[in-house]
Coordinates of C-alpha atoms in Angstrom, one line a residue:
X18 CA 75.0 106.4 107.0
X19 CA 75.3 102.7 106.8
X20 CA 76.2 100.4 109.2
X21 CA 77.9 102.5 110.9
X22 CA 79.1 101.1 115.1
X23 CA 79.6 103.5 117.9
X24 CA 81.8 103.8 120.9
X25 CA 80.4 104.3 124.0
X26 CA 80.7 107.6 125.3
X27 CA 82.3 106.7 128.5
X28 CA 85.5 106.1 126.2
X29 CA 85.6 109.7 124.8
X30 CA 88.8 111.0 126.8
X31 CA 90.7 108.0 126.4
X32 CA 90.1 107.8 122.3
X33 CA 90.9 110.9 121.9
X34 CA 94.0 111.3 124.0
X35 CA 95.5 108.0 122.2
X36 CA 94.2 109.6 118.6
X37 CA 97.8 110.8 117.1
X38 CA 97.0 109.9 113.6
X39 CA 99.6 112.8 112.6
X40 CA 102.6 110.9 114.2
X41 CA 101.5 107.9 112.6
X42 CA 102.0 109.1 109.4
X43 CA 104.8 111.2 110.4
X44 CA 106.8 108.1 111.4
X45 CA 106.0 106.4 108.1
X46 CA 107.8 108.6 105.9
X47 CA 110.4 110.1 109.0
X48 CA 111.4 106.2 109.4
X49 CA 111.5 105.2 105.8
X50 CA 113.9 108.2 104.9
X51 CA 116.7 106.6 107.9
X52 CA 119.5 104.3 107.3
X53 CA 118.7 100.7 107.6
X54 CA 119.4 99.3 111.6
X55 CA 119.6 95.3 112.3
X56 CA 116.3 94.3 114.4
X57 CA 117.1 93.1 118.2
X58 CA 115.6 91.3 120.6
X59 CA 113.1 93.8 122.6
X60 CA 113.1 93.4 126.9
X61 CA 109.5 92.4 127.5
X62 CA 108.2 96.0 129.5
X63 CA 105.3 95.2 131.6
X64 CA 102.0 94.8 129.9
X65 CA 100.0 97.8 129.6
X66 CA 96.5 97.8 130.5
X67 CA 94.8 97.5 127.1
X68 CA 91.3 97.0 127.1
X69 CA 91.1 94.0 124.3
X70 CA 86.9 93.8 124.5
X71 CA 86.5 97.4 124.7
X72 CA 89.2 99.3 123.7
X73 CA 90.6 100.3 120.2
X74 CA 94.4 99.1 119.2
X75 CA 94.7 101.2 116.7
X76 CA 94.3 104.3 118.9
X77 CA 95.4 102.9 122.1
X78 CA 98.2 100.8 121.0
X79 CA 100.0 101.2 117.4
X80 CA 99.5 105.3 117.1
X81 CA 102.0 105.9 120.7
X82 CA 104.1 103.3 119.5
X83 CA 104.7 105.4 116.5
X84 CA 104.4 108.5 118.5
X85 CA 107.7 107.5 120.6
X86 CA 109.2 107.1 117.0
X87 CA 108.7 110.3 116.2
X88 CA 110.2 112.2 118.8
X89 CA 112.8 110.0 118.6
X90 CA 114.1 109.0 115.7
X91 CA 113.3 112.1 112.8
X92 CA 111.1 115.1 112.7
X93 CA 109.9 116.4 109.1
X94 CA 107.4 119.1 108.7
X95 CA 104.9 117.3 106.6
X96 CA 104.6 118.4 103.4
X97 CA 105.0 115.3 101.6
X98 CA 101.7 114.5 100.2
X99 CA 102.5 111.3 98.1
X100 CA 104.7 109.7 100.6
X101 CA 102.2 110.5 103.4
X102 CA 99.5 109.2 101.6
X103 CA 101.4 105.7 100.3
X104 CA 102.4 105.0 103.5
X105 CA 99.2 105.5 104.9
X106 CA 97.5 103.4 102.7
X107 CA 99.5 100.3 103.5
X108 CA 98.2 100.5 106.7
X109 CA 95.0 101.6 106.9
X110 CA 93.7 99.5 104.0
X111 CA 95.4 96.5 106.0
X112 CA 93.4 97.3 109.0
X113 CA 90.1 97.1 106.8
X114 CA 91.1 93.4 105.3
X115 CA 91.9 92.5 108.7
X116 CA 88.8 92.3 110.4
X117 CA 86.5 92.0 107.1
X118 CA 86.3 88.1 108.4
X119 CA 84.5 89.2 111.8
X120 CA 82.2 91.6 109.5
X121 CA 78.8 89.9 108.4
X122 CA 79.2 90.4 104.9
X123 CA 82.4 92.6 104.4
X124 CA 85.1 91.4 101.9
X125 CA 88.8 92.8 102.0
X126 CA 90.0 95.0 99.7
X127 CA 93.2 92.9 98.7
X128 CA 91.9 89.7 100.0
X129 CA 89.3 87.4 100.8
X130 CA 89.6 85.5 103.7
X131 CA 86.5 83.9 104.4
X132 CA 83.5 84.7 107.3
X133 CA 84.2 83.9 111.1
X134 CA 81.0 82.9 112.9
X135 CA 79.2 85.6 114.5
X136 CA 80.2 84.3 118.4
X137 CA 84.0 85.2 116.9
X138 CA 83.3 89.1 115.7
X139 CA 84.4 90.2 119.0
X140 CA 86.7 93.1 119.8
X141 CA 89.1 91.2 121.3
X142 CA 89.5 89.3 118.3
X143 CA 89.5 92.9 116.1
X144 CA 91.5 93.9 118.2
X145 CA 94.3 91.3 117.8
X146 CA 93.7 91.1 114.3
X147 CA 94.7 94.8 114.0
X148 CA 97.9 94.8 115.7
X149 CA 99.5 91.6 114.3
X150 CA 98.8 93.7 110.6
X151 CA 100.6 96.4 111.7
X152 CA 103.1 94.8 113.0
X153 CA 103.6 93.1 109.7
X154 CA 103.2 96.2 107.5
X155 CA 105.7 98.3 110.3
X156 CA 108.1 95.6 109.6
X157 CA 108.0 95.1 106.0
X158 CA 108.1 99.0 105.4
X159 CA 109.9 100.4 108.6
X160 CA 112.3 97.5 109.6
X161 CA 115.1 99.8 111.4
X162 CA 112.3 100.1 113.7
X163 CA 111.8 96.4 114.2
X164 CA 112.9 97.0 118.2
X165 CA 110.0 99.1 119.0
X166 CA 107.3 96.9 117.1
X167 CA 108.5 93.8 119.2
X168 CA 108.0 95.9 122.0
X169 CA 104.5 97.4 121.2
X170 CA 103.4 93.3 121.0
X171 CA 104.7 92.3 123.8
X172 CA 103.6 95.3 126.0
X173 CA 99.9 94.1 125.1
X174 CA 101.0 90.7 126.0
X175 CA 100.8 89.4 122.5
X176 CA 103.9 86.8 120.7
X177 CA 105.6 89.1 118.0
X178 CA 107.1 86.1 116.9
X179 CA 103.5 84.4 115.8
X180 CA 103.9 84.0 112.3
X181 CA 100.8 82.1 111.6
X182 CA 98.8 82.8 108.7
X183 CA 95.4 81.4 108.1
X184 CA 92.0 82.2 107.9
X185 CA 91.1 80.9 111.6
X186 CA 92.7 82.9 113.8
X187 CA 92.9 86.2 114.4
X188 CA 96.8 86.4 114.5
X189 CA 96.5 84.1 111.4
X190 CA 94.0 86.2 109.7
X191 CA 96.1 89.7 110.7
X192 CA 98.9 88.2 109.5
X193 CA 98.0 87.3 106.1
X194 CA 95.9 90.0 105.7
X195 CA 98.9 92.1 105.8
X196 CA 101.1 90.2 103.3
X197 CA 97.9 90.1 100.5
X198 CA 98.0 93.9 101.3
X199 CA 101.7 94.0 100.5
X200 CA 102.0 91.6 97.9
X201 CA 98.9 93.9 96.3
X202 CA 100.7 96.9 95.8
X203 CA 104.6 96.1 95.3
X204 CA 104.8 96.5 92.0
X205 CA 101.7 98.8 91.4
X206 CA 104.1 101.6 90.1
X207 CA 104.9 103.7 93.0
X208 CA 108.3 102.4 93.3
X209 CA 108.4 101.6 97.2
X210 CA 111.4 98.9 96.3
X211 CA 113.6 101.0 94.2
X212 CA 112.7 98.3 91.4
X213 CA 110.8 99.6 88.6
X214 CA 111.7 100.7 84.8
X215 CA 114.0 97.6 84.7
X216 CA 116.8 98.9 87.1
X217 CA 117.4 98.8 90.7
X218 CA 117.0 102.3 92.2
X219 CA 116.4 104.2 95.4
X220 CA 112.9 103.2 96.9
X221 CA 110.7 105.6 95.3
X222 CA 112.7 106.7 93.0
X223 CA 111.5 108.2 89.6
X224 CA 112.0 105.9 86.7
X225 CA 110.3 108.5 83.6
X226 CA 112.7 110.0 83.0
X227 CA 111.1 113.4 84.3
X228 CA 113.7 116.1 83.6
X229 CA 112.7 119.7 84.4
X230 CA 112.7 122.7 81.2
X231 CA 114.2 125.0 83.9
X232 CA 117.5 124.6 85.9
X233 CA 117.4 125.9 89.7
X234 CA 119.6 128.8 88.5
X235 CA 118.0 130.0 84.9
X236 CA 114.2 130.1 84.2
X237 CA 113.9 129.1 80.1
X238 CA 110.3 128.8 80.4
X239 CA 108.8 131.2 82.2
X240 CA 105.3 129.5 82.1
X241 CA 107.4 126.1 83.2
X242 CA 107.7 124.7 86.8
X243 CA 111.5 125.4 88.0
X244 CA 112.7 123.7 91.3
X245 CA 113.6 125.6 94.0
X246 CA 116.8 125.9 95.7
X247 CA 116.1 124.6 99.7
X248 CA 118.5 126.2 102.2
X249 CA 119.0 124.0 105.0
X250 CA 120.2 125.2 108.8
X251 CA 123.7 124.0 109.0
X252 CA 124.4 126.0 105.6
X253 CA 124.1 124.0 103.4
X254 CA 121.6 123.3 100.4
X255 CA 119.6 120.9 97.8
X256 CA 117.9 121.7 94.5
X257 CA 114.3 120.4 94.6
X258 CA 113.5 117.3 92.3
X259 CA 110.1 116.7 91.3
X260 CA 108.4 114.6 94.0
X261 CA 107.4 111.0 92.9
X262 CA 106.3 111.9 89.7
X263 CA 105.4 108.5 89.1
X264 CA 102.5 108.4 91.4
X265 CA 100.8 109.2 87.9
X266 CA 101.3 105.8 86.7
X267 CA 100.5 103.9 90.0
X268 CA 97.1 101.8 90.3
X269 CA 94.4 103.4 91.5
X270 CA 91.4 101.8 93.6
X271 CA 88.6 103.2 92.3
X272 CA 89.5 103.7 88.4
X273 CA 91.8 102.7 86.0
X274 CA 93.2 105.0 83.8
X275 CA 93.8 108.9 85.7
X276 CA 94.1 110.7 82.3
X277 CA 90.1 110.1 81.8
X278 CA 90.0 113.0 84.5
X279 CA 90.8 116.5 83.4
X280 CA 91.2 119.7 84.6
X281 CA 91.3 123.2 82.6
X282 CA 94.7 123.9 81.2
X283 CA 96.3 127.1 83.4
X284 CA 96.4 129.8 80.7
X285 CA 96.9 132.3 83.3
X286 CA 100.3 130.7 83.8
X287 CA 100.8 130.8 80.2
X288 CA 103.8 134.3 80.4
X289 CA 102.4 134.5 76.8
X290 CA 99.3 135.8 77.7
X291 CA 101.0 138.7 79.8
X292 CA 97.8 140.3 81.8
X293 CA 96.7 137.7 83.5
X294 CA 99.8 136.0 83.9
X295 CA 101.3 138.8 85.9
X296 CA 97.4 139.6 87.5
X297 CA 97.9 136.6 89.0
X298 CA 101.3 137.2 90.1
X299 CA 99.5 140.4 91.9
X300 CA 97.3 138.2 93.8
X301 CA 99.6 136.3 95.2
X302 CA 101.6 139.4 96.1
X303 CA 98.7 141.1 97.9
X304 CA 97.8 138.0 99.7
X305 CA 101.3 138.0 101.0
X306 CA 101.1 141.6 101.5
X307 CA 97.7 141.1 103.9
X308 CA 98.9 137.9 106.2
X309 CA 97.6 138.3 109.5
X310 CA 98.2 135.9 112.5
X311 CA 95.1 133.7 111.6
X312 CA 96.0 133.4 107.9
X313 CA 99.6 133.0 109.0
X314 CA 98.9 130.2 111.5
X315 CA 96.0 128.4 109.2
X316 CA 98.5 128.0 106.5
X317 CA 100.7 126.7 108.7
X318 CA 97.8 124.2 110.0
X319 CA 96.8 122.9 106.5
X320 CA 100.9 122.9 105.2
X321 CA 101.3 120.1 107.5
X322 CA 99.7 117.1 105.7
X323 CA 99.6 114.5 109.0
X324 CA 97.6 117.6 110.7
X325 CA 95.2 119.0 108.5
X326 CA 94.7 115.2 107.2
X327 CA 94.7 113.2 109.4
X328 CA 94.6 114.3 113.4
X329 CA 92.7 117.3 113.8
X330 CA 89.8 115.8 111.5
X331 CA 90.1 112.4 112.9
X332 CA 89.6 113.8 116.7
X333 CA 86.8 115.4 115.5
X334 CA 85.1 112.8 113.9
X335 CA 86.1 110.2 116.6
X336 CA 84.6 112.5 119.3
X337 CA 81.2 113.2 116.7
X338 CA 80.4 110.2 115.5
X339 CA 81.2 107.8 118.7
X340 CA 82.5 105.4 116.0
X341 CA 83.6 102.1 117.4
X342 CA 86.8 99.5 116.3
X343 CA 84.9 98.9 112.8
X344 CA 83.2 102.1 112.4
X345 CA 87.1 103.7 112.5
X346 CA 88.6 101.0 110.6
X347 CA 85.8 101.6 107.9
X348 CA 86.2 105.4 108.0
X349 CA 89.5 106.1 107.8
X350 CA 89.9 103.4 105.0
X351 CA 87.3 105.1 103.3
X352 CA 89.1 108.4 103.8
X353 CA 92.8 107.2 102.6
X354 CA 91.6 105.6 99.6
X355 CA 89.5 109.0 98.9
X356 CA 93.1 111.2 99.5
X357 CA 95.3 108.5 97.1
X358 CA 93.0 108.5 94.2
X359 CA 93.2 112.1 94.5
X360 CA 96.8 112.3 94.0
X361 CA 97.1 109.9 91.3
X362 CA 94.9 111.7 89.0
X363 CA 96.4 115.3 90.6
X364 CA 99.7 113.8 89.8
X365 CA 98.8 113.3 86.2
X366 CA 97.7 117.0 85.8
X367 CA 101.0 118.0 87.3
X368 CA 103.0 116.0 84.8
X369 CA 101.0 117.2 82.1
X370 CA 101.1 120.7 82.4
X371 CA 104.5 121.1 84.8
X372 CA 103.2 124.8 85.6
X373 CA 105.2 127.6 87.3
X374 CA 105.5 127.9 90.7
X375 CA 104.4 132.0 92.2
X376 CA 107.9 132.4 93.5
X377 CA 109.2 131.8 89.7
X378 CA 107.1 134.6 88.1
X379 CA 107.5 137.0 90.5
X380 CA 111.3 137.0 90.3
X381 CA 110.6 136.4 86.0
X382 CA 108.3 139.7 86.3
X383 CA 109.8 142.1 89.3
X384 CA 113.2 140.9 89.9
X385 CA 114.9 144.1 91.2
X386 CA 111.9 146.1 91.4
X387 CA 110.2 146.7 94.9
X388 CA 107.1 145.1 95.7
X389 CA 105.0 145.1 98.3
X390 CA 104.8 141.8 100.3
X391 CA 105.8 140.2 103.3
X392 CA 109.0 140.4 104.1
X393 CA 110.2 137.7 105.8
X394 CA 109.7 135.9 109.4
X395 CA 109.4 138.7 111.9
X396 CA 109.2 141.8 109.7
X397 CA 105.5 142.0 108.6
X398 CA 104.4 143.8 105.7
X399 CA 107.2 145.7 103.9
X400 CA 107.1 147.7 100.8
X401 CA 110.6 147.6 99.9
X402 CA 111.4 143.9 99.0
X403 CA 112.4 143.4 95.5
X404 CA 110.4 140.3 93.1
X405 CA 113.9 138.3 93.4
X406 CA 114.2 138.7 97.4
X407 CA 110.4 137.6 97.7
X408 CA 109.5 134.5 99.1
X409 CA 106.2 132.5 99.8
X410 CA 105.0 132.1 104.0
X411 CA 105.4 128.3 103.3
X412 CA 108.0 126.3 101.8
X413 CA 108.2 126.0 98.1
X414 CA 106.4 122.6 97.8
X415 CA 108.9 120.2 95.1
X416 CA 106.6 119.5 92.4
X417 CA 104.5 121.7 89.6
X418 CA 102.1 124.0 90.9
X419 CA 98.7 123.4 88.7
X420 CA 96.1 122.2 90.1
X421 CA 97.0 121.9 94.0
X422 CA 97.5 119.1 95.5
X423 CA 96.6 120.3 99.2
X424 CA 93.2 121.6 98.1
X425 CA 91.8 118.2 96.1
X426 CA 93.1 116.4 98.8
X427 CA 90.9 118.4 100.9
X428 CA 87.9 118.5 98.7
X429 CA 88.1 114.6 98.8
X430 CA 88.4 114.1 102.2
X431 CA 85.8 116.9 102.7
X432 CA 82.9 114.8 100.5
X433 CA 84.3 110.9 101.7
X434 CA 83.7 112.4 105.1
X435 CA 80.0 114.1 103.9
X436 CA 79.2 110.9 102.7
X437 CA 80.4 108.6 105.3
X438 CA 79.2 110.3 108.6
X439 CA 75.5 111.6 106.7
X440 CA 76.2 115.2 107.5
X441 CA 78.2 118.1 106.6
X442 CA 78.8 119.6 110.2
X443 CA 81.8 119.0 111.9
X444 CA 83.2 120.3 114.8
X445 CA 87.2 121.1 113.9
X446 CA 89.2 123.6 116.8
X447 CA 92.7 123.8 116.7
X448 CA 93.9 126.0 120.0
X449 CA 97.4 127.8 118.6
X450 CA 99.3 129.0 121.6
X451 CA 101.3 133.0 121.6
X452 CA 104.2 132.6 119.6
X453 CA 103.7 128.8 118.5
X454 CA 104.3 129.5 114.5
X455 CA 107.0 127.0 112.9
X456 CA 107.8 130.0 110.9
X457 CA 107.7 133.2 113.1
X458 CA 108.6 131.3 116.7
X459 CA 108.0 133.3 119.8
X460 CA 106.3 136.0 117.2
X461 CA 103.3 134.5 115.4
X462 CA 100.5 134.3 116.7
X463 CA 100.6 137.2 118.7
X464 CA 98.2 136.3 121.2
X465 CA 96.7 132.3 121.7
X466 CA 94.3 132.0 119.1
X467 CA 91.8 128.9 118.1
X468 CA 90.9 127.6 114.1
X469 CA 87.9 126.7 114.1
X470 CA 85.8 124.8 111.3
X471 CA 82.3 123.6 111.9
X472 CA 81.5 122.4 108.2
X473 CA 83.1 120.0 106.0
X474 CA 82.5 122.5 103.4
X475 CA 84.4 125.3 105.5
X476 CA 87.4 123.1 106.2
X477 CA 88.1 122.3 102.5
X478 CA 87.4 126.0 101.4
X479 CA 90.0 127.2 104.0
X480 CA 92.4 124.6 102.9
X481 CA 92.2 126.0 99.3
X482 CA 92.8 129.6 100.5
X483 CA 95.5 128.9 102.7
X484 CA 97.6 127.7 99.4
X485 CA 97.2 131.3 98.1
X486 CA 97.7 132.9 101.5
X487 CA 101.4 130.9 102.0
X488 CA 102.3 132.0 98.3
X489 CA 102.6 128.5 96.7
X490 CA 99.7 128.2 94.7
X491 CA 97.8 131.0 92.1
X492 CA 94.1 130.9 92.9
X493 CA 93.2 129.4 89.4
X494 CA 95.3 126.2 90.6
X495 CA 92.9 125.9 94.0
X496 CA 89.6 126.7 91.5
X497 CA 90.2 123.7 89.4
X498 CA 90.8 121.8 92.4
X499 CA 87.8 122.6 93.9
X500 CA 85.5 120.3 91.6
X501 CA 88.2 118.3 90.7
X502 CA 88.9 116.7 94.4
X503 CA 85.1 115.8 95.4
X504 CA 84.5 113.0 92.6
X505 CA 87.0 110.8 94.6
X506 CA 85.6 111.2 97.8
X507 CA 82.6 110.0 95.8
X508 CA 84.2 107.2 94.2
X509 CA 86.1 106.1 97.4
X510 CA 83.0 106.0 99.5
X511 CA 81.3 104.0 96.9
X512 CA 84.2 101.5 96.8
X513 CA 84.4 100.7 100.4
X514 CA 80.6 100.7 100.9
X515 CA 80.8 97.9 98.0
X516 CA 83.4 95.9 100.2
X517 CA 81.6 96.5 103.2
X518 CA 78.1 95.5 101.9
X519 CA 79.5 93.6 98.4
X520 CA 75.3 91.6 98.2
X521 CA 73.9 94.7 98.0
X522 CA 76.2 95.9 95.2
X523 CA 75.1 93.2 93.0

């Protein structure tokens, strides 16, 4: 480990109370899905006590500001890796070109904006630096929200209406930091501004032209992803489109091209080669079949992308590795860039093989033929549900289903993490009270119950599982995600370290 700072221990509690990295993400996507609202002039609340020379903003400041979004505004479940992941790379990268100037020898990662003497690299001015970038990437990508960023300025008693840039100050420096960040990625082929392929569309829209082989209603390919039709509470109901398929063409950070990265094709998904195809289909069945409380709530855990990537490891790490303003700020930059390499390249794989989702050939194979699976919140293991009544624990996800997302995503995060903190061990509990399940409320888990991952390794294994456990992945698509997702935790811990120390990369 290099370079790494540490927090006092003293500040454990208070970091890891204010840690809500889940709700930060949560709120990204939650308040980029609302209808536009006019910004208005905040009332200046009393100043809270924020500890600018000790403290961390990040933690302390900007993650309950977008907590208080979240139970506010919209609650989503999730399971939206590419949009979580954008999002959160906005941010966090921002963060890291922020206080590069009050690093010794760091450079940003969209900019450059020069050195600050050593008597400046304090945490106050980090600090400040921090939260006049977020303020600038909240308002650029979540402006119906502008009321409550006003307000989480002014409750640390800065000026939101500071619109310095410059390389002097640190409201200057956070400032511009964030609009290099911005400017850096606009038109990078995600989409965010409705504004590529030469026509004004939704932001994030898809602009290839991605059309699916199979309709919601009739499966022409059997070996071909089909989307899903989504039943919604009130009655009503949506046909899945293909999520952001062009993440695929999006820039990268730590390579530039994604189709130099393969993994196997998925014969086993080919319904031409029959065996395996409906072997397969077996394996999800008896995983389904065998669900138990811990598998039940685990998938549940891991299904929830701001969770299983973001808070759960981030407390842990946090209360591990004592990592200070910088050492965070390195770490979870580290981490993000490792996740949105990953689903680029993962992205590409989809697109190139759009592969059949388990729900799809079981209802192609059984349809009115009994099977033996579970049957549905509340009713356990039945033997009488037919191949078209099926359904998988977790929601159908809305893109192809080879290789997994979920599980490379892990395996990154798994080996940035290895890398960064020197050690596989880890210290990962998650305490699931009686009856707490999203999908089986006041039933699942039977009892209170505690996941618990003490390895890197572990936590990336049980991640892959879990995919087969909730019925949304085959196991051949988590096995070719398994070496696939490492390289780019590799590759993204490599990238920052060159920012961070850019000499020795020379």
């Amino acid at each position: 480990m290099r370079d790494q700072r540490r927090l006092p221990s003293s500040r454990f509690r208070r970091w890891t109370a204010a840690c809500a990295v889940t709700l930060l993400l949560g709120s990204f996507v939650n308040l980029a899905s609302a209808g536009p609202a006019p910004a208005q002039p905040a009332a200046r609340p009393a100043a809270r006590s924020f500890d600018f020379d000790h403290g961390n903003a990040a933690l302390e400041v900007v993650y309950p500001a977008l907590q208080e979004q979240e139970r506010t505004v919209i609650s989503k479940d999730g399971s939206d890796l590419t949009l979580i992941v954008d999002y959160g790379m906005l941010l966090e990268t921002s963060w890291f070109d922020s206080i590069a100037p009050y690093h010794p020898t760091a450079v940003g990662i969209s900019s450059h904006l020069g050195r600050r003497p050593a008597a400046e690299r304090t945490n106050r001015n980090k600090n400040t630096a921090i939260l006049y970038t977020s303020y600038r990437i909240f308002n650029a990508r979540i402006p119906q929200a502008a009321k409550a960023w006003r307000e989480m300025m002014v409750s640390v008693g800065l000026d939101p209406d500071d619109h310095q840039e410059n390389n002097r100050t640190a409201a200057g420096i956070g400032n511009l930091a964030a609009r290099r960040v911005l400017e850096a990625r606009w038109h990078d082929g995600m989409n965010r501004l409705g504004d590529e392929g030469g026509r004004q569309q939704a932001p994030y829209a898809d602009y290839t032209g991605y059309e699916p082989v199979n309709t919601a209603y009739e499966l022409r390919d059997p070996s071909r992803w089909q989307p899903a039709v989504v039943p919604h509470d009130d009655g009503t109901f949506e046909i899945q489109k293909f999520v952001t398929p062009q993440m695929r063409l999006t820039t990268p950070y730590t390579y530039k091209d994604p189709t130099r990265f393969h993994v196997p094709p998925p014969v086993n998904s080919n319904h031409h080669n029959q065996r395996a195809y409906k072997q397969q289909a077996d394996e999800v069945l008896a995983a389904s079949a065998g669900l138990n409380d811990y598998r039940k709530m685990a998938a549940e855990f891991f299904g929830d992308k701001f969770m299983a990537l973001a808070e759960a490891p981030g407390n842990a790490v946090i209360q591990d590795a004592h990592l200070d303003v910088e050492g965070f700020v390195h770490f979870i930059a580290t981490i993000e860039i490792a996740i949105f390499d990953t689903t680029i390249a993962v992205w590409q794989q989809k697109a190139n093989y759009d592969s059949v989702r388990p729900f799809s050939a079981i209802r192609y194979l059984y349809g009115d033929t009994p099977v033996t699976a579970w049957g549905g919140p509340g009713k356990g293991t039945v033997h009488d549900i037919t191949g078209n009544e099926w359904r998988s624990y977790l929601p159908v996800t809305n893109h192809p289903e080879y290789p997994s997302g979920s599980t490379a995503a892990c395996y990154a995060y798994a080996q940035a993490a290895r890398l960064f903190l020197g050690s596989d061990k880890v210290h990962i509990a998650i305490a699931r009270k009686a009856g707490s399940s999203l999908i089986e409320p006041g039933i699942t888990p039977a009892k209170d119950l505690t996941l618990t991952y003490d390895s890197w390794t572990d936590f990336a294994s049980t991640c892959g599982q879990t995919r087969v456990w909730a019925g949304v992945h085959f196991p051949s698509a988590v096995k070719a995600s398994v070496s696939f997702g490492p390289q780019f935790g590799q590759r993204s811990y490599d990238f920052v370290q060159r920012h961070i120390h850019p000499d020795s990369a020379k």
